[in-house]
Short mmCIF file of C-alpha atoms in Angstrom, two decimals:
data_model
loop_
_atom_site.label_atom_id
_atom_site.label_comp_id
_atom_site.label_asym_id
_atom_site.label_seq_id
_atom_site.Cartn_x
_atom_site.Cartn_y
_atom_site.Cartn_z
CA MET A 217 0.00 0.00 0.00
CA ASP A 218 1.12 3.50 -0.70
CA ALA A 219 1.40 6.07 2.04
CA ILE A 220 -1.58 7.94 0.58
CA GLU A 221 -3.81 4.86 0.83
CA VAL A 222 -2.78 4.31 4.45
CA ILE A 223 -3.51 7.94 5.29
CA ALA A 224 -6.89 7.73 3.54
CA ILE A 225 -7.80 4.59 5.52
CA LEU A 226 -6.76 6.24 8.79
CA ILE A 227 -8.84 9.31 7.97
CA LEU A 228 -11.86 7.10 7.24
CA ILE A 229 -11.44 5.20 10.50
CA ILE A 230 -11.16 8.46 12.46
CA ALA A 231 -14.25 9.84 10.69
CA ILE A 232 -16.25 6.72 11.51
CA CYS A 233 -15.16 6.92 15.15
CA ILE A 234 -16.21 10.57 15.33
CA LEU A 235 -19.60 9.75 13.76
CA VAL A 236 -20.19 6.94 16.25
CA TYR A 237 -19.19 9.23 19.10
CA TYR A 238 -21.64 11.94 18.04
CA TYR A 239 -24.36 9.35 17.47
CA LEU A 240 -23.86 8.08 20.99
CA LEU A 241 -23.92 11.61 22.38
CA ASN A 242 -27.16 12.44 20.59
CA SER A 243 -29.05 9.33 21.63
CA PRO A 244 -29.36 9.31 25.43
CA SER A 245 -30.92 5.85 25.62
CA THR A 246 -27.89 4.41 23.87
CA VAL A 247 -25.55 6.24 26.22
CA GLU A 248 -27.44 4.89 29.23
CA ARG A 249 -27.24 1.35 27.92
CA LEU A 250 -23.56 1.79 27.15
CA GLN A 251 -22.93 3.06 30.68
CA LYS A 252 -24.68 0.00 32.08
CA ILE A 253 -22.56 -2.33 29.95
CA VAL A 254 -19.21 -0.58 30.41
CA PRO A 255 -18.12 -0.46 34.08
CA ASP A 256 -17.55 2.89 35.78
CA SER A 257 -14.24 1.83 37.19
CA ALA A 258 -11.32 -0.30 36.13
CA ASP A 259 -12.60 -3.26 38.12
CA ALA A 260 -15.62 -4.98 36.57
CA HIS A 261 -16.79 -6.19 39.99
CA MET A 262 -16.57 -2.74 41.66
CA ASP A 263 -20.36 -2.34 41.41
CA GLU A 264 -20.86 -5.42 43.51
CA ILE A 265 -18.43 -4.12 46.06
CA LEU A 266 -20.05 -0.67 46.14
CA GLY A 267 -23.52 -2.23 46.35
CA LYS A 268 -24.87 -1.03 43.03
CA HIS A 269 -27.40 -3.44 41.49
CA LYS A 270 -26.50 -5.81 44.30
CA ASN A 271 -29.36 -8.23 44.00
CA LYS A 272 -30.50 -7.53 40.46
CA SER A 273 -29.88 -9.99 37.72
CA GLU A 274 -29.32 -9.17 34.06
CA TYR A 275 -32.95 -10.15 33.39
CA ASP A 276 -34.15 -7.52 35.86
CA LEU A 277 -31.94 -4.92 34.27
CA ALA A 278 -33.29 -5.77 30.83
CA LYS A 279 -36.86 -5.40 32.17
CA GLU A 280 -36.00 -1.96 33.50
CA ASP A 281 -34.66 -0.95 30.09
CA ASP A 282 -37.86 -2.12 28.40
CA SER A 283 -40.07 -0.27 30.88
CA GLU A 284 -38.01 2.92 30.38
CA ASP A 285 -38.47 2.61 26.62
CA GLU A 286 -42.23 2.15 27.03
CA GLU A 287 -42.48 5.18 29.34
CA GLU A 288 -40.49 7.25 26.88
CA SER A 289 -42.73 6.23 23.97
CA LYS A 290 -45.86 6.94 26.03
CA SER A 291 -44.62 10.37 27.00
CA MET A 292 -43.73 11.09 23.36
CA SER A 293 -47.22 10.07 22.19
CA LYS A 294 -48.73 12.34 24.85
CA LYS A 295 -46.60 15.21 23.58
CA ILE A 296 -47.73 14.59 20.01
CA LYS A 297 -51.40 14.42 21.09
CA ILE A 298 -51.03 17.68 22.95
CA LYS A 299 -49.38 19.35 19.98
CA LEU A 300 -52.10 18.11 17.62
CA SER A 301 -54.87 19.22 19.96
CA ASP A 302 -53.30 22.71 20.16
CA ILE A 303 -53.71 23.15 16.42
CA ASP A 304 -56.89 24.98 15.52
CA SER A 305 -58.62 22.79 12.96
CA SER A 306 -60.68 25.72 11.64
CA SER A 307 -57.50 27.32 10.35
CA ILE A 308 -56.76 24.27 8.22
CA ASN A 309 -58.57 25.28 5.09
CA THR A 310 -57.44 24.47 1.59
CA SER A 311 -59.16 27.49 0.06
CA ALA A 312 -57.41 29.83 2.51
CA PHE A 313 -54.11 28.15 1.69
CA SER A 314 -54.84 28.50 -2.02
CA GLN A 315 -55.63 32.18 -1.58
CA LYS A 316 -52.39 32.75 0.31
CA LEU A 317 -50.47 30.88 -2.35
CA ASP A 318 -52.13 32.92 -5.12
CA ALA A 319 -51.32 36.16 -3.31
CA PHE A 320 -47.72 35.10 -2.93
CA LEU A 321 -47.45 34.15 -6.59
CA ASP A 322 -49.01 37.47 -7.62
CA GLN A 323 -46.47 39.37 -5.55
CA LYS A 324 -43.50 37.36 -6.70
CA SER A 325 -44.60 36.55 -10.27
CA ASP A 326 -42.10 38.88 -11.96
CA GLN A 327 -39.23 37.48 -9.91
CA LEU A 328 -40.38 33.88 -10.59
CA ILE A 329 -40.63 34.54 -14.32
CA LYS A 330 -37.13 36.01 -14.31
CA ASP A 331 -35.60 33.28 -12.11
CA TRP A 332 -37.20 30.37 -13.93
CA SER A 333 -36.88 31.93 -17.42
CA LEU A 334 -40.59 31.57 -18.06
CA ALA A 335 -42.40 33.00 -21.11
CA THR A 336 -45.42 35.25 -20.69
CA THR A 337 -48.24 35.87 -23.15
CA SER A 338 -46.66 39.23 -24.10
CA ASP A 339 -43.43 37.38 -24.86
CA LEU A 340 -45.36 34.96 -27.04
CA ASP A 341 -47.11 37.85 -28.81
CA ASP A 342 -43.73 39.50 -29.49
CA LEU A 343 -42.40 36.24 -30.88
CA GLN A 344 -45.48 35.85 -33.09
CA THR A 345 -45.00 39.37 -34.51
CA LYS A 346 -41.33 38.72 -35.18
CA PHE A 347 -42.23 35.43 -36.88
CA ASP A 348 -44.82 37.16 -39.07
CA GLU A 349 -42.31 39.88 -40.06
CA THR A 350 -39.70 37.22 -40.87
CA ALA A 351 -42.19 35.23 -42.93
CA ASN A 352 -43.13 38.40 -44.87
CA ASN A 353 -39.47 39.21 -45.47
CA VAL A 354 -38.81 35.68 -46.70
CA ASP A 355 -41.79 35.96 -49.06
CA GLU A 356 -40.46 39.28 -50.37
CA LEU A 357 -37.00 37.79 -50.86
CA GLU A 358 -38.46 34.83 -52.67
CA LYS A 359 -40.45 37.14 -54.92
CA SER A 360 -37.32 39.24 -55.60
CA PHE A 361 -35.34 36.09 -56.38
CA LYS A 362 -37.96 34.90 -58.82
CA GLU A 363 -37.94 38.33 -60.53
CA PHE A 364 -34.14 38.27 -60.64
CA LYS A 365 -34.17 34.74 -61.98
CA HIS A 366 -36.72 35.75 -64.62
CA SER A 367 -34.77 38.90 -65.55
CA SER A 368 -31.57 36.88 -65.48
CA ALA A 369 -33.05 34.41 -67.92
CA GLU A 370 -34.08 37.27 -70.19
CA PHE A 371 -30.61 38.79 -69.81
CA GLN A 372 -29.09 35.46 -70.67
CA LYS A 373 -31.21 35.17 -73.79
CA VAL A 374 -30.31 38.70 -74.90
CA THR A 375 -26.64 38.05 -74.18
CA GLU A 376 -26.69 34.79 -76.12
CA GLU A 377 -28.36 36.53 -79.05
CA ARG A 378 -25.68 39.24 -79.03
CA LEU A 379 -22.91 36.62 -78.77
CA ASP A 380 -24.42 34.73 -81.67
CA ASP A 381 -24.61 37.95 -83.62
CA LEU A 382 -20.95 38.68 -82.79
CA ASP A 383 -19.96 35.14 -83.81
CA LYS A 384 -21.71 35.63 -87.16
CA ARG A 385 -19.89 38.89 -87.69
CA ILE A 386 -16.54 37.36 -86.81
CA GLU A 387 -17.18 34.47 -89.21
CA SER A 388 -18.18 36.84 -91.95
CA LEU A 389 -14.99 38.85 -91.37
CA GLU A 390 -12.86 35.73 -91.36
CA ASN A 391 -14.36 34.49 -94.57
CA LYS A 392 -13.62 37.67 -96.44
#
């Protein structure tokens, strides 16, 4: 392995450790469980000596954890019920929301059109006028080209006639 790969792996390991640390800090129930598993002192049997959890088995400790989780979930559901009951249901009205949304869009419509590069009906009308002008100009150019082509054909005929006439003159001069 190169030195760069080793450094990258070390950085990843450190990042994972930091993420786990912050996860444990932000979830108190996990911290409590971790504190129950990991002893407070260097001696694993110090709790027994100090009298902590003296007569409780691991089964009793697990039951306490479950009951704490249930109490926490019950208190959370009570909080949610209280929050939902505090909301005035008469204020929940789709038409009022629609009116507020319409008012907001009316106020910010110019900014929205600019930000999102939207086209308005006036923009479409301008484009239609420009298209009509372009179509008229193309029609005029086509008409002018046809006239030029027609006059060019006439010019060609006249030129050919003159060249033929000149050829006849040159032949008559050569023959003399």
